């Protein structure tokens, strides 16, 4: 019997999950705080999301899985606790912005899986910036691989290729196959020697490449020296203050030297600096001086006290405040082939970390100097420019014309569009990736403005929530031709339906694609995997259509190694 699933909180992400589950044939019911146009009362229960009466009306006692998709962690936590009281055996998929809290709950509560929209969507933004139009992602061998769809047309290099030739391709792992005519499982096509034809679709996971960038100390110093023009902007007031102070000291020194006080140039300078700075000097110098010199000394002391006080304040602000950080960030701006991330939102910070981890140079533009992610990003050695990325001058300071891509990922959709249009105006050929919250308008913006990618986190993350609701801890997912497929790991037990069977035989009958297997701390993949007989204790990594996951319901147990 197919599992009964409840989706609680039908906002942008929740409603997308709800529709995907229904599209895949799951028995699903929604809970929302207000009616949704076009949805009947039997499919969507209206009420207080964390109220026992609302959850009971939705059938919480008979449900197998509850997907909590609200945007507030506090509310989602309340719903989770109420649901677990009503049904202790309930499997819960919980959306959390606070990933640390989510991980703690996963370790504490049985049958609880926390997921983050930001964490799921950020890799796809990163892949898009790197030039890979990914339709999904999958975690293999401790790396996140982008998943892309290869549509075989007349000019595709794979046209006429045998599927078996791609089976052991190390950099691109085939994970799903949709022939233009009929239905054929990928393994069946590999074993039968199926050739790729015009109109076929092949889903492939691409192994990510980590760039190794090493810079010598000399190059770093030269880079700072060549960027000293930025100092004129950030340290101009400090320099002017120092010049004024030097002029006052010079005037005092020359005045004392030109009088009949019999002072050498060094003594006059020493006395002037000590008098102006308040460090002290030889007061006997002016005891016998004319009244005019004494009056001059009084005026210089007052002027000097004012000037040096202001200059000390400016110097302290420059060194200890944000001005020195801004100068240092500006001095470290990459010259070319870097990625410009506009907005340190939650998804923006994830993108920055992923690009940096992959070895790419990144620069960040953020308006709020108190943004909670600024210090952690600067701690990675990434320059952060404080300013509004929608201003032409700010974008130009980032060497945008020689950059690899621009990502507009603030929390405001209108601001993101403005940044993207301004970036295209300055550098028409630069790839621009735009964050847009509403998935429907994201597609429209993509069509109207012809940006490289306009992505909605709700659109990107919903398939992963839906796949997780259908069964297991999902390692990856994607959608092609309206069909949701998922990648996951299953532990083979004596009662498992795959136990004792050859991988190639069960793969064709159950319509899944084996990726690799772990057995006795060894990894088996490729042709050897197809001829392996599954035994108790093996962990099989596979992809299959999400609407067939119910066949393994409650049989699938995911290894924590994944």
CSV table of C-alpha atoms in Angstrom, one decimal, residues 26 92 110 157 163 166 177 194 296 299 338 427 430 452:
chain,number,residue,atom,x,y,z
A,26,UNK,CA,1.2,9.4,-3.7
A,92,UNK,CA,8.8,13.4,9.9
A,110,UNK,CA,13.9,8.5,15.6
A,157,UNK,CA,28.4,14.1,-30.0
A,163,UNK,CA,25.0,3.0,-23.9
A,166,UNK,CA,29.1,5.3,-21.3
A,177,UNK,CA,17.5,6.9,-19.5
A,194,UNK,CA,21.1,0.2,-27.2
A,296,UNK,CA,52.8,82.1,18.7
A,299,UNK,CA,48.3,79.5,19.3
A,338,UNK,CA,36.5,35.5,-10.3
A,427,UNK,CA,29.6,43.6,-19.1
A,430,UNK,CA,29.2,38.0,-18.5
A,452,UNK,CA,21.8,32.7,-18.0
